[in-house]
Coordinates of C-alpha atoms and ligand atoms in Angstrom, one line a residue:
Chain A
M1049 CA 108.1 103.2 96.4
R1050 CA 110.1 104.0 99.4
K1051 CA 113.8 102.7 99.8
Q1052 CA 114.2 99.9 102.2
S1053 CA 116.6 101.5 104.6
I1054 CA 115.4 102.3 108.2
E1055 CA 112.9 105.0 108.1
K1056 CA 112.7 107.0 111.3
G1057 CA 109.1 107.8 110.5
A1058 CA 107.5 104.6 110.3
L1059 CA 106.6 102.1 113.0
G1060 CA 108.6 100.6 116.0
K1061 CA 111.6 102.1 117.5
V1062 CA 115.2 102.3 115.9
Y1063 CA 118.2 101.2 117.8
Q1064 CA 121.6 101.8 116.8
D1065 CA 124.5 99.2 116.5
G1066 CA 125.5 97.9 119.8
E1067 CA 122.6 99.5 121.6
F1068 CA 120.9 97.1 124.2
I1069 CA 117.1 96.7 123.5
T1070 CA 116.8 94.8 126.9
R1071 CA 119.1 93.4 129.4
Q1072 CA 119.2 89.9 131.1
G1073 CA 117.8 90.3 134.7
D1074 CA 115.3 93.2 133.7
V1075 CA 111.7 92.7 134.5
G1076 CA 109.9 92.3 131.1
Q1077 CA 106.5 93.5 130.5
V1078 CA 106.7 93.5 126.6
M1079 CA 107.9 91.2 124.0
Y1080 CA 109.6 92.3 120.7
V1081 CA 109.1 91.7 117.0
V1082 CA 112.1 92.6 114.7
Q1083 CA 110.9 94.8 111.9
Q1084 CA 114.2 95.5 110.2
G1085 CA 117.9 94.5 110.8
K1086 CA 119.4 92.0 112.9
V1087 CA 119.2 91.4 117.0
E1088 CA 121.9 89.4 118.9
V1089 CA 120.6 87.2 121.7
L1090 CA 123.2 87.0 124.4
M1091 CA 123.8 85.5 127.8
E1092 CA 125.8 87.6 130.2
K1093 CA 127.6 86.1 133.0
E1094 CA 130.6 87.6 135.1
G1095 CA 131.5 90.0 132.5
H1096 CA 131.6 87.3 129.7
E1097 CA 129.1 87.3 126.9
T1098 CA 127.9 84.2 125.0
L1099 CA 126.1 84.8 121.8
L1100 CA 123.0 82.5 121.7
R1101 CA 121.8 83.2 118.3
V1102 CA 121.1 86.2 116.0
A1103 CA 117.5 87.1 115.2
G1104 CA 116.1 88.5 111.9
E1105 CA 113.0 90.3 110.6
G1106 CA 109.6 89.1 111.7
E1107 CA 111.1 87.0 114.6
F1108 CA 109.6 87.4 118.0
L1109 CA 111.9 87.8 120.9
G1110 CA 111.4 88.1 124.7
E1111 CA 108.1 86.2 124.3
M1112 CA 108.9 84.1 127.6
A1113 CA 108.0 87.5 129.7
I1114 CA 104.5 87.3 128.4
F1115 CA 104.1 83.8 130.0
D1116 CA 106.0 84.0 133.2
H1117 CA 106.9 86.2 136.0
E1118 CA 110.8 85.5 135.6
V1119 CA 113.4 88.4 134.8
R1120 CA 114.7 88.4 131.2
S1121 CA 116.9 85.1 130.7
A1122 CA 118.8 86.9 127.9
S1123 CA 120.1 90.4 126.6
L1124 CA 119.0 91.7 123.3
R1125 CA 121.3 94.0 121.4
A1126 CA 121.2 95.7 118.0
K1127 CA 123.6 94.1 115.3
G1128 CA 123.7 97.3 113.0
E1129 CA 120.6 99.5 112.9
V1130 CA 117.6 97.8 113.7
K1131 CA 114.0 98.6 114.1
V1132 CA 111.9 96.7 116.8
L1133 CA 108.1 96.9 117.7
T1134 CA 107.1 96.0 121.1
I1135 CA 103.8 94.1 122.0
D1136 CA 102.5 94.9 125.6
K1137 CA 102.0 91.9 127.8
K1138 CA 98.8 93.0 129.3
N1139 CA 96.9 93.7 126.1
F1140 CA 98.3 90.8 124.5
L1141 CA 97.1 88.5 127.5
K1142 CA 93.6 90.3 127.3
R1143 CA 93.4 89.6 123.4
I1144 CA 94.3 85.9 123.9
H1145 CA 91.5 85.3 126.4
I1146 CA 89.2 86.4 123.8
D1147 CA 91.0 84.9 120.9
P1148 CA 93.4 82.0 122.0
S1149 CA 94.5 81.3 118.2
L1150 CA 96.5 84.8 118.5
A1151 CA 99.1 82.9 120.7
F1152 CA 99.5 80.3 117.9
R1153 CA 102.6 81.7 116.3
I1154 CA 104.1 82.7 119.5
V1155 CA 103.7 78.8 120.8
Q1156 CA 105.1 77.9 117.4
T1157 CA 108.2 79.9 117.8
M1158 CA 108.5 78.6 121.3
S1159 CA 108.3 74.9 120.2
Q1160 CA 110.9 75.6 117.5
R1161 CA 113.3 76.9 120.1
V1162 CA 112.8 73.8 122.4
R1163 CA 113.5 71.7 119.3
E1164 CA 116.6 73.7 118.6
L1165 CA 117.7 73.4 122.4
G1166 CA 117.1 69.8 122.2
D1167 CA 119.3 69.5 119.2
E1168 CA 122.0 71.5 120.9
V1169 CA 121.9 69.3 124.1
A1170 CA 122.2 66.3 121.8
R1171 CA 125.2 67.8 120.0
L1172 CA 126.8 68.6 123.4
K1173 CA 126.3 65.3 124.9
G1174 CA 127.4 63.6 121.7
Chain B
M1090 CA 66.9 51.4 109.7
A1091 CA 69.8 53.5 108.2
D1092 CA 68.8 56.4 105.8
S1093 CA 68.9 55.2 102.2
N1094 CA 70.2 58.7 101.2
P1095 CA 72.5 60.1 103.9
P1096 CA 73.4 63.8 103.4
S1097 CA 77.0 63.9 101.7
R1098 CA 79.6 65.7 103.9
Q1099 CA 79.4 68.8 101.4
D1100 CA 75.6 69.0 102.4
Q1101 CA 76.3 69.2 106.2
L1102 CA 76.5 72.8 107.2
E1103 CA 80.5 72.6 107.7
L1104 CA 83.5 73.2 105.4
V1105 CA 85.1 70.0 104.2
D1106 CA 87.9 69.4 101.7
G1107 CA 87.1 71.0 98.5
S1108 CA 84.4 73.6 100.0
R1109 CA 84.1 76.9 98.1
V1110 CA 84.0 80.3 99.8
A1111 CA 83.1 83.5 98.2
V1112 CA 84.1 86.7 99.8
I1113 CA 82.3 89.7 98.6
G1114 CA 84.5 92.6 99.1
G1115 CA 88.3 92.8 99.3
G1116 CA 88.5 95.8 101.9
P1117 CA 90.1 95.0 105.2
A1118 CA 87.2 92.6 106.5
G1119 CA 87.3 90.7 103.3
S1120 CA 91.0 90.3 103.1
F1121 CA 91.4 89.5 106.9
T1122 CA 88.7 87.0 106.6
S1123 CA 90.1 85.3 103.6
Y1124 CA 93.6 85.4 105.1
F1125 CA 92.4 83.6 108.4
L1126 CA 90.0 81.2 106.6
L1127 CA 93.1 79.9 104.7
E1128 CA 95.3 79.9 107.7
M1129 CA 92.9 78.2 109.9
A1130 CA 92.1 75.6 107.1
E1131 CA 95.7 74.7 106.8
R1132 CA 96.2 74.3 110.5
A1133 CA 93.1 71.9 110.4
D1134 CA 94.5 70.0 107.4
L1135 CA 91.5 71.3 105.3
D1136 CA 91.7 72.0 101.8
I1137 CA 89.3 74.8 100.9
E1138 CA 88.8 77.4 98.0
V1139 CA 88.5 81.0 98.8
E1140 CA 87.5 83.5 96.1
I1141 CA 87.5 87.3 96.6
Y1142 CA 85.2 89.7 94.6
E1143 CA 86.4 93.1 94.4
P1144 CA 85.7 95.8 91.9
R1145 CA 88.5 98.3 92.9
D1146 CA 92.1 98.2 92.0
F1147 CA 93.6 99.4 95.2
S1148 CA 96.9 100.2 93.5
C1149 CA 95.3 103.0 91.5
P1150 CA 95.0 106.5 93.0
A1151 CA 92.0 108.6 93.5
P1152 CA 88.5 107.4 94.6
G1153 CA 88.4 104.5 92.3
G1154 CA 91.1 102.7 94.4
C1155 CA 90.3 104.0 97.7
N1156 CA 88.1 102.8 100.6
M1157 CA 87.6 106.3 102.1
C1158 CA 88.7 106.5 105.6
G1159 CA 91.2 108.5 108.0
G1160 CA 93.9 105.8 107.7
I1161 CA 94.9 105.3 111.2
I1162 CA 95.7 101.8 112.2
S1163 CA 95.4 101.8 116.0
E1164 CA 98.0 100.8 118.5
T1165 CA 96.3 97.6 119.5
L1166 CA 95.7 96.4 116.0
V1167 CA 99.4 97.0 115.0
Q1168 CA 100.4 95.0 117.9
N1169 CA 97.8 92.3 117.2
L1170 CA 98.9 92.0 113.7
A1171 CA 102.4 91.7 114.6
A1172 CA 101.5 88.8 116.8
E1173 CA 99.8 87.3 113.8
G1174 CA 102.9 87.5 111.9
I1175 CA 101.5 90.4 109.9
N1176 CA 104.1 93.4 110.0
L1177 CA 103.1 96.6 108.1
P1178 CA 106.1 97.5 106.1
D1179 CA 107.6 101.1 105.5
T1180 CA 106.4 101.1 101.9
V1181 CA 102.7 100.9 103.3
V1182 CA 103.2 103.2 106.6
Q1183 CA 103.3 106.7 105.4
R1184 CA 103.9 108.1 108.9
G1185 CA 104.4 106.3 112.6
I1186 CA 102.3 108.6 114.9
E1187 CA 104.0 109.4 118.2
S1188 CA 101.7 111.9 119.7
Y1189 CA 98.4 113.6 119.7
V1190 CA 97.8 117.4 120.0
L1191 CA 94.7 118.5 121.2
H1192 CA 93.4 121.8 120.0
M1193 CA 90.7 123.8 121.8
D1194 CA 89.7 127.6 121.8
V1195 CA 91.4 127.7 125.3
G1196 CA 94.7 126.3 124.2
M1197 CA 96.4 123.3 122.8
V1198 CA 98.3 120.5 124.5
R1199 CA 100.4 117.6 123.1
I1200 CA 100.0 114.3 124.5
E1201 CA 102.9 112.0 124.1
T1202 CA 102.6 108.3 123.5
P1203 CA 102.8 106.4 126.8
V1204 CA 105.6 104.1 125.2
D1205 CA 108.8 105.6 123.7
E1206 CA 107.9 104.1 120.4
K1207 CA 105.8 104.7 117.4
R1208 CA 103.0 102.1 117.1
I1209 CA 100.2 103.9 115.3
A1210 CA 100.4 103.9 111.5
A1211 CA 99.0 106.5 109.2
V1212 CA 98.2 104.9 105.8
Y1213 CA 96.3 105.4 102.6
R1214 CA 93.6 102.8 101.8
G1215 CA 94.3 103.2 98.1
A1216 CA 97.4 104.6 96.2
G1217 CA 96.8 108.3 97.2
P1218 CA 94.6 111.3 96.4
R1219 CA 93.4 112.3 92.9
D1220 CA 96.2 114.6 92.1
I1221 CA 99.2 112.4 93.2
Q1222 CA 102.3 113.0 91.3
V1223 CA 105.0 110.7 92.7
R1224 CA 103.8 107.3 94.4
K1225 CA 106.3 107.0 97.2
W1226 CA 104.1 104.6 99.3
G1227 CA 101.6 101.6 98.6
S1228 CA 97.9 101.1 99.5
F1229 CA 97.1 99.4 102.8
D1230 CA 94.1 97.6 101.3
H1231 CA 96.2 96.3 98.3
H1232 CA 98.9 95.3 101.0
L1233 CA 96.2 93.1 102.9
E1234 CA 94.6 91.7 99.6
G1235 CA 98.0 90.7 98.6
L1236 CA 98.6 88.8 101.8
A1237 CA 95.2 86.9 101.3
E1238 CA 96.4 86.1 97.7
A1239 CA 99.8 84.8 98.9
R1240 CA 98.0 82.6 101.4
G1241 CA 95.9 81.1 98.3
A1242 CA 92.9 83.3 97.9
K1243 CA 91.9 84.1 94.4
V1244 CA 90.8 87.6 93.5
T1245 CA 88.2 88.1 90.8
R1246 CA 88.0 92.0 89.7
G1247 CA 84.3 92.4 89.7
R1248 CA 81.3 93.7 91.4
V1249 CA 78.6 91.2 92.4
M1250 CA 75.4 92.2 90.9
E1251 CA 73.3 89.2 91.9
I1252 CA 73.0 87.0 94.8
S1253 CA 70.5 84.1 95.5
M1254 CA 70.1 81.0 97.4
D1255 CA 69.6 77.8 95.3
N1256 CA 68.7 74.7 97.3
G1257 CA 70.2 76.2 100.5
R1258 CA 73.4 77.0 98.7
P1259 CA 74.5 80.8 98.0
S1260 CA 75.0 81.6 94.5
I1261 CA 76.5 84.9 93.1
S1262 CA 77.2 86.5 89.8
V1263 CA 79.1 89.5 88.5
K1264 CA 78.1 91.6 85.6
G1265 CA 77.7 89.5 82.4
G1266 CA 79.0 86.3 84.4
E1267 CA 77.7 83.0 85.0
P1268 CA 76.2 82.2 88.4
Q1269 CA 78.7 80.5 90.8
A1270 CA 77.6 78.3 93.8
Y1271 CA 79.5 78.4 97.0
D1272 CA 79.3 76.6 100.4
L1273 CA 79.6 80.0 102.2
L1274 CA 79.2 83.4 101.6
V1275 CA 81.1 86.1 103.5
A1276 CA 79.8 89.5 103.1
A1277 CA 82.4 92.2 103.5
V1278 CA 81.1 95.2 101.4
G1279 CA 81.2 97.8 104.0
V1280 CA 78.4 100.5 104.3
N1281 CA 78.8 102.3 101.2
S1282 CA 77.6 99.7 98.8
P1283 CA 74.4 99.3 97.0
A1284 CA 75.0 95.6 97.3
L1285 CA 73.5 95.8 100.7
K1286 CA 70.1 95.9 99.2
L1287 CA 70.7 92.5 97.5
F1288 CA 71.2 90.9 101.0
K1289 CA 68.0 92.5 102.4
E1290 CA 66.1 90.8 99.6
L1291 CA 67.6 87.3 100.7
D1292 CA 64.7 87.3 103.2
F1293 CA 66.5 85.8 106.3
G1294 CA 66.2 88.9 108.3
Y1295 CA 69.5 91.0 107.6
Q1296 CA 69.1 94.6 108.0
P1297 CA 72.2 96.9 107.1
P1298 CA 73.5 99.0 109.9
E1299 CA 72.4 102.6 110.4
T1300 CA 75.0 105.1 109.0
T1301 CA 75.7 108.9 109.0
K1302 CA 77.6 110.8 106.4
T1303 CA 81.1 112.0 107.2
F1304 CA 83.6 114.0 105.3
I1305 CA 87.4 113.7 104.4
R1306 CA 89.5 116.1 102.4
E1307 CA 93.1 115.7 101.2
Y1308 CA 95.5 118.6 101.0
F1309 CA 99.1 118.4 99.5
L1310 CA 101.7 120.1 101.6
G1311 CA 104.7 118.1 100.8
E1312 CA 106.9 115.9 103.0
E1313 CA 108.9 118.5 104.3
V1314 CA 106.0 121.0 105.3
I1315 CA 104.3 118.1 107.0
A1316 CA 107.4 117.2 109.0
E1317 CA 107.9 120.8 110.2
I1318 CA 104.1 121.9 110.7
L1319 CA 102.2 118.8 111.7
G1320 CA 105.2 116.4 112.6
D1321 CA 104.5 112.8 113.5
S1322 CA 101.4 114.0 115.5
M1323 CA 97.8 113.6 114.8
H1324 CA 96.1 116.8 115.4
V1325 CA 92.6 116.6 117.0
F1326 CA 90.1 119.3 117.5
L1327 CA 87.5 119.9 120.3
L1328 CA 85.6 122.9 119.1
N1329 CA 82.3 124.3 119.8
I1330 CA 80.8 123.9 116.3
P1331 CA 77.2 122.5 116.3
R1332 CA 76.8 119.0 115.0
L1333 CA 80.5 118.4 114.9
E1334 CA 81.4 115.3 116.9
F1335 CA 85.1 114.5 116.0
A1336 CA 87.7 116.4 113.7
A1337 CA 91.2 115.6 113.0
I1338 CA 94.1 116.5 110.7
I1339 CA 96.1 113.3 110.1
P1340 CA 99.7 113.8 108.8
K1341 CA 100.4 111.3 105.9
G1342 CA 103.6 111.2 103.6
D1343 CA 103.2 114.3 101.4
Y1344 CA 99.4 115.1 102.4
A1345 CA 97.3 116.0 105.3
S1346 CA 94.0 114.3 105.6
V1347 CA 91.1 116.4 107.1
C1348 CA 88.6 114.1 108.9
L1349 CA 85.1 115.2 110.3
L1350 CA 82.6 113.1 112.0
G1351 CA 79.3 114.4 113.1
E1352 CA 75.7 114.9 112.6
A1353 CA 74.7 115.6 108.8
I1354 CA 77.9 117.1 107.8
D1355 CA 77.5 119.7 105.1
K1356 CA 79.3 122.6 103.5
D1357 CA 78.6 125.2 106.3
L1358 CA 80.0 122.7 109.0
V1359 CA 83.1 122.2 106.8
D1360 CA 83.7 125.9 106.0
A1361 CA 83.1 126.6 109.8
F1362 CA 85.9 124.1 110.8
L1363 CA 88.3 124.9 108.0
S1364 CA 88.1 128.7 108.8
S1365 CA 88.4 128.2 112.7
D1366 CA 91.5 129.7 114.2
E1367 CA 92.6 126.4 115.6
V1368 CA 92.8 124.8 112.1
R1369 CA 94.5 127.8 110.7
G1370 CA 97.1 128.0 113.7
C1371 CA 98.2 124.4 112.9
M1372 CA 98.4 124.7 109.0
P1373 CA 101.1 126.8 107.2
D1374 CA 100.8 130.5 106.9
D1375 CA 100.0 130.8 103.5
W1376 CA 97.5 127.6 103.5
A1377 CA 94.0 128.1 102.3
P1378 CA 91.0 125.5 102.4
D1379 CA 91.3 125.6 98.5
P1380 CA 92.7 124.0 96.2
R1381 CA 92.0 120.7 97.8
S1382 CA 93.5 117.4 96.3
C1383 CA 90.6 115.1 96.7
Q1384 CA 87.5 114.9 99.1
C1385 CA 84.8 112.4 99.7
S1386 CA 81.7 111.8 102.1
P1387 CA 81.6 108.3 103.1
K1388 CA 78.9 106.9 105.4
I1389 CA 80.0 105.3 108.7
A1390 CA 78.0 102.9 110.8
V1391 CA 76.5 104.1 113.9
K1392 CA 74.6 101.1 114.8
G1393 CA 75.1 97.3 114.2
A1394 CA 73.2 95.2 111.5
I1395 CA 70.3 93.1 112.3
Q1396 CA 70.7 89.4 112.0
P1397 CA 74.3 89.5 110.3
Y1398 CA 74.4 85.8 109.7
G1399 CA 72.3 82.8 108.7
D1400 CA 73.0 79.4 107.1
R1401 CA 76.0 79.7 104.9
I1402 CA 76.1 83.5 104.9
V1403 CA 78.0 85.7 107.4
F1404 CA 78.6 89.5 107.4
V1405 CA 82.0 90.9 108.7
G1406 CA 83.4 94.4 109.1
D1407 CA 81.4 97.4 108.8
C1408 CA 78.5 95.7 107.0
G1409 CA 78.1 93.5 110.2
V1410 CA 79.3 95.3 113.3
T1411 CA 82.0 97.7 113.9
R1412 CA 83.2 100.0 116.6
L1413 CA 81.7 103.3 117.0
Y1414 CA 83.7 106.1 115.4
K1415 CA 87.0 104.4 116.3
D1416 CA 89.2 101.7 115.0
G1417 CA 86.8 100.4 112.2
I1418 CA 89.8 98.3 110.7
G1419 CA 90.5 96.8 114.0
A1420 CA 86.8 95.8 114.3
A1421 CA 87.2 94.3 110.9
Y1422 CA 90.2 92.2 112.0
K1423 CA 88.4 91.0 115.2
T1424 CA 85.1 90.0 113.2
A1425 CA 87.0 88.6 110.3
K1426 CA 89.0 86.3 112.8
A1427 CA 85.9 85.3 114.8
C1428 CA 84.1 84.4 111.5
A1429 CA 87.1 82.3 110.1
T1430 CA 87.5 80.5 113.2
T1431 CA 83.9 79.7 113.6
A1432 CA 83.5 78.6 109.8
V1433 CA 86.6 76.2 109.9
F1434 CA 86.1 74.7 113.3
E1435 CA 82.3 75.0 114.3
G1436 CA 80.5 75.1 110.9
V1437 CA 78.8 77.3 108.7
S1438 CA 75.2 77.0 110.0
E1439 CA 73.1 79.9 111.6
D1440 CA 73.5 78.1 114.8
A1441 CA 77.2 77.8 114.7
F1442 CA 77.5 81.6 114.0
R1443 CA 75.1 82.4 116.7
R1444 CA 76.9 80.4 119.2
H1445 CA 80.6 81.3 118.3
Y1446 CA 80.5 84.5 116.1
A1447 CA 77.5 86.5 117.6
P1448 CA 79.2 86.8 121.0
I1449 CA 82.2 88.8 119.6
L1450 CA 79.8 91.0 117.7
K1451 CA 77.8 91.5 121.2
T1452 CA 81.0 92.6 122.9
I1453 CA 81.5 95.3 120.4
L1454 CA 77.9 96.4 120.5
R1455 CA 77.9 96.5 124.3
D1456 CA 81.3 98.6 124.2
N1457 CA 79.7 101.0 121.6
A1458 CA 76.7 101.6 124.1
I1459 CA 79.4 102.9 126.7
G1460 CA 81.3 104.7 123.8
K1461 CA 78.1 106.7 123.3
V1462 CA 78.2 107.8 127.0
T1463 CA 81.8 108.8 126.6
F1464 CA 81.1 110.8 123.5
S1465 CA 78.1 112.5 125.3
A1466 CA 80.7 113.6 128.0
T1467 CA 83.0 114.9 125.4
K1468 CA 80.1 116.9 123.9
L1469 CA 79.5 118.5 127.2
V1470 CA 83.1 119.4 127.4
Q1471 CA 82.8 120.9 123.9
M1472 CA 80.1 123.1 124.9
M1473 CA 81.4 124.4 128.3
P1474 CA 84.4 126.7 128.0
F1475 CA 85.3 126.1 131.7
A1476 CA 85.4 122.4 131.4
R1477 CA 87.6 122.8 128.3
R1478 CA 90.0 124.9 130.5
A1479 CA 89.9 122.4 133.3
M1480 CA 90.6 119.6 130.9
L1481 CA 93.5 121.6 129.3
R1482 CA 95.1 122.5 132.6
M1483 CA 95.0 119.0 134.0
T1484 CA 96.5 117.7 130.7
Q1485 CA 99.1 120.2 130.6
K1486 CA 100.0 119.6 134.2
E1487 CA 100.4 115.7 133.6
Q1488 CA 102.4 116.2 130.6
S1489 CA 104.9 118.7 132.2
I1490 CA 105.4 117.5 135.8
P1491 CA 107.6 114.4 135.8
G1492 CA 106.4 111.4 137.4
R1493 CA 102.9 112.8 137.6
H1494 CA 100.1 110.0 136.9
K1495 CA 98.9 110.2 133.3
D1496 CA 95.1 110.1 134.4
I1497 CA 93.5 112.3 131.9
S1498 CA 96.3 111.9 129.2
Q1499 CA 95.7 108.0 129.2
V1500 CA 92.0 108.6 128.9
L1501 CA 92.3 111.1 126.1
W1502 CA 95.1 109.0 124.4
D1503 CA 92.8 106.1 124.3
M1504 CA 90.0 108.1 123.2
F1505 CA 91.7 109.6 120.3
T1506 CA 93.9 106.6 119.1
G1507 CA 90.8 104.2 119.4
S1508 CA 93.2 101.7 121.0
A1509 CA 91.3 100.7 124.1
A1510 CA 87.7 99.5 124.6
Y1511 CA 85.2 102.3 125.6
M1512 CA 84.6 100.3 128.9
E1513 CA 88.4 100.6 129.8
I1514 CA 88.3 104.3 129.1
F1515 CA 85.2 104.8 131.1
T1516 CA 86.5 102.7 134.0
R1517 CA 89.6 105.1 134.1
A1518 CA 87.5 108.2 133.9
I1519 CA 85.6 107.1 137.0
H1520 CA 88.7 106.5 139.1
P1521 CA 88.5 108.6 142.2
R1522 CA 92.0 110.2 141.6
F1523 CA 90.7 111.2 138.3
L1524 CA 87.6 112.5 139.4
G1525 CA 89.3 114.4 142.2
R1526 CA 91.8 116.0 140.1
L1527 CA 89.3 117.0 137.5
S1528 CA 86.8 118.5 140.1
W1529 CA 89.6 120.5 141.4
E1530 CA 90.6 121.8 138.0
L1531 CA 86.9 122.5 137.2
L1532 CA 86.7 124.5 140.5
A1533 CA 89.7 126.3 139.5
A1534 CA 88.5 127.1 136.0
V1535 CA 85.1 128.5 137.3
A1536 CA 86.9 130.5 139.9
P1537 CA 90.2 131.4 138.1
G1538 CA 91.6 133.7 140.8
K1539 CA 91.9 130.8 143.3
R1540 CA 94.5 128.5 141.6
S1541 CA 97.0 126.4 143.4
Q1542 CA 98.6 122.9 142.9
P1543 CA 96.2 120.2 144.1
Ligands
FAD215 C1 85.5 109.4 107.6 C2 85.9 108.0 108.1 C3 87.1 107.9 108.9 C4 87.6 106.6 109.4 N1 88.9 106.5 109.9 C5 89.2 105.3 110.2 C6 90.4 105.3 110.9 O1 91.2 106.3 110.9 N2 90.9 104.1 111.4 C7 90.0 102.9 111.3 O2 90.4 101.8 111.8 N3 89.1 103.2 110.6 C8 88.4 104.1 110.3 N4 87.2 104.3 109.5 C9 86.4 103.1 109.5 C10 86.9 102.3 108.4 O3 87.0 102.9 107.1 C11 86.1 101.1 108.4 O4 85.8 100.4 109.5 C12 86.8 99.8 107.3 O5 87.0 100.3 106.1 C13 85.8 98.6 107.2 O6 86.2 97.9 106.4 P1 85.3 96.8 105.5 O7 86.3 95.9 104.8 O8 84.4 96.3 106.4 O9 84.5 97.8 104.6 P2 85.2 98.7 103.4 O10 86.5 99.2 103.8 O11 84.1 99.6 103.1 O12 85.5 97.7 102.2 C14 84.2 97.2 101.5 C15 84.7 96.6 100.1 O13 83.6 95.9 99.5 C16 83.8 96.2 98.3 N5 82.5 96.1 97.5 C17 81.2 96.6 97.8 N6 80.3 96.3 96.9 C18 80.8 95.3 96.3 C19 80.2 94.4 95.4 N7 78.8 94.4 95.0 N8 80.9 93.2 95.0 C20 82.3 93.2 95.2 N9 82.8 94.0 96.1 C21 82.0 94.9 96.7 C22 84.2 97.8 98.1 O14 84.7 98.0 96.8 C23 85.2 97.8 99.0 O15 86.5 97.4 98.7 C24 86.7 105.4 109.2 C25 85.5 105.6 108.4 C26 85.1 107.0 108.0 C27 83.8 106.7 107.4

């Protein structure tokens, strides 16, 4: 069987360590699914970076762009070599009109993030 | 007065805790249905049993472990599966496809993916061709079957030989086995199975899809030669060979798959294709059509089945309705998902399937009707050299002039990759800008002396 390192031949796009996948403020027309490696989710403000979290294999990122018309709220940066697959907003929305259950996992991801944010707010207040 | 013998919940035409589902066939349609049935049931707090019957061991090489196909997983399906949480690993994806090369007698042109990324997968359905020496990649069907098993489906390695309806409940048996009763029977046997006859005999009106014969042949070239000669491109041929509808050479890991669709494909047609200058031009210099590694002539559905559902029985994938010539695995996913959603949330009666499952099948059938028109247009191009020249020039310009609208490129990309609905391709092809540019190129091709940039 194939080795587990990142293959240039298989699916997705390979980003090198430190390379930005998308930047905060960009207009988002896709969301991302991490295929291999780790991705940093960062907030950038006045030259300062705040690391929000590190996402791993199978995680959805940038999913808010699918549902709202706002610009990207965070930047995504490769931590080591990573491979990422994009899902087009237009195709995805078309498909969930026919099969709404396709959005289930993304809704699940979003609800988990809301939970995590709630915990974080509670921690900061406490 | 209340009925003294009310029907038990099990007798009602719905799935309840403890219901048993048999899925005949563990190809993509069968595995996807099993996977989604169990996933939906879990979401609905329903405890059901799903049993897949499949005679093939997909981890074996050669025809015994293979469901015979070109092995292209479309861009749309790759994305839909990723959204479902199903990511195709490098151990299964032999090659990510990033461009299509169109070969014609008037020249060739490369159409790059509209996104800077590989989102089309080339896979083997089984463990590889008959003469495989080193197994570097796993089987796609084995991977899907494994996902269904991991969700809780039980796989029985056996061919279903008998099917009957006993007191309104389906009952099936494998060779030498006892009949087993189920609450729902999902038929996912494809169009190459003798089992289709068994369903016809059930007398609820099912008629299998009409089919035509196709052709696939595998050639061992080795990973390095494939990378150098074919690259990460699918090679598509538009040649004026009678009865040939579509031809492609698909690069896999160590092998190249030659795939022909058309009318009554026979040895003469295959020989005419393989000995054409266009094929020889894209294979290595010392390549000869023989020796080959493996070959098969599977059937492909060209029409949908009639009455692909009844009380407690439903047909998914190829043996129900599939897309014309393209993205059959994508259609297997869509029908499987619609079937599972209907069975878990709406019931397993004929009425439930007619109201909630049949509309999905109708959408595919309606789109196939438009697909037929699109293929007829391609056939015209295939027969008229000036139309081929016009198409080639228009595509070459789009691919080489930066910022130029990718009108024909997008139409061809969607047509070859099977990613978009035929309706979408048709709508793009009747856009005034597309028609204007094509008309210009057609004029230029008829009167080659008077060419200028439109
Ligand atoms: C030449 C050719 C090229 C193609 N290329 C592509 C392509 O590149 N991309 C794409 O998306 N689609 C392609 N297709 C279409 C694709 O192969 C089918 O749409 C897809 O395989 C359908 O899946 P399925 O599960 O419905 O049927 P199948 O894949 O045929 O699976 C049916 C399963 O049922 C099992 N079975 C049969 N009888 C019994 C029984 N009695 N008991 C138990 N099990 C049984 C079989 O062993 C088999 O595993 C191609 C088809 C052809 C013919």
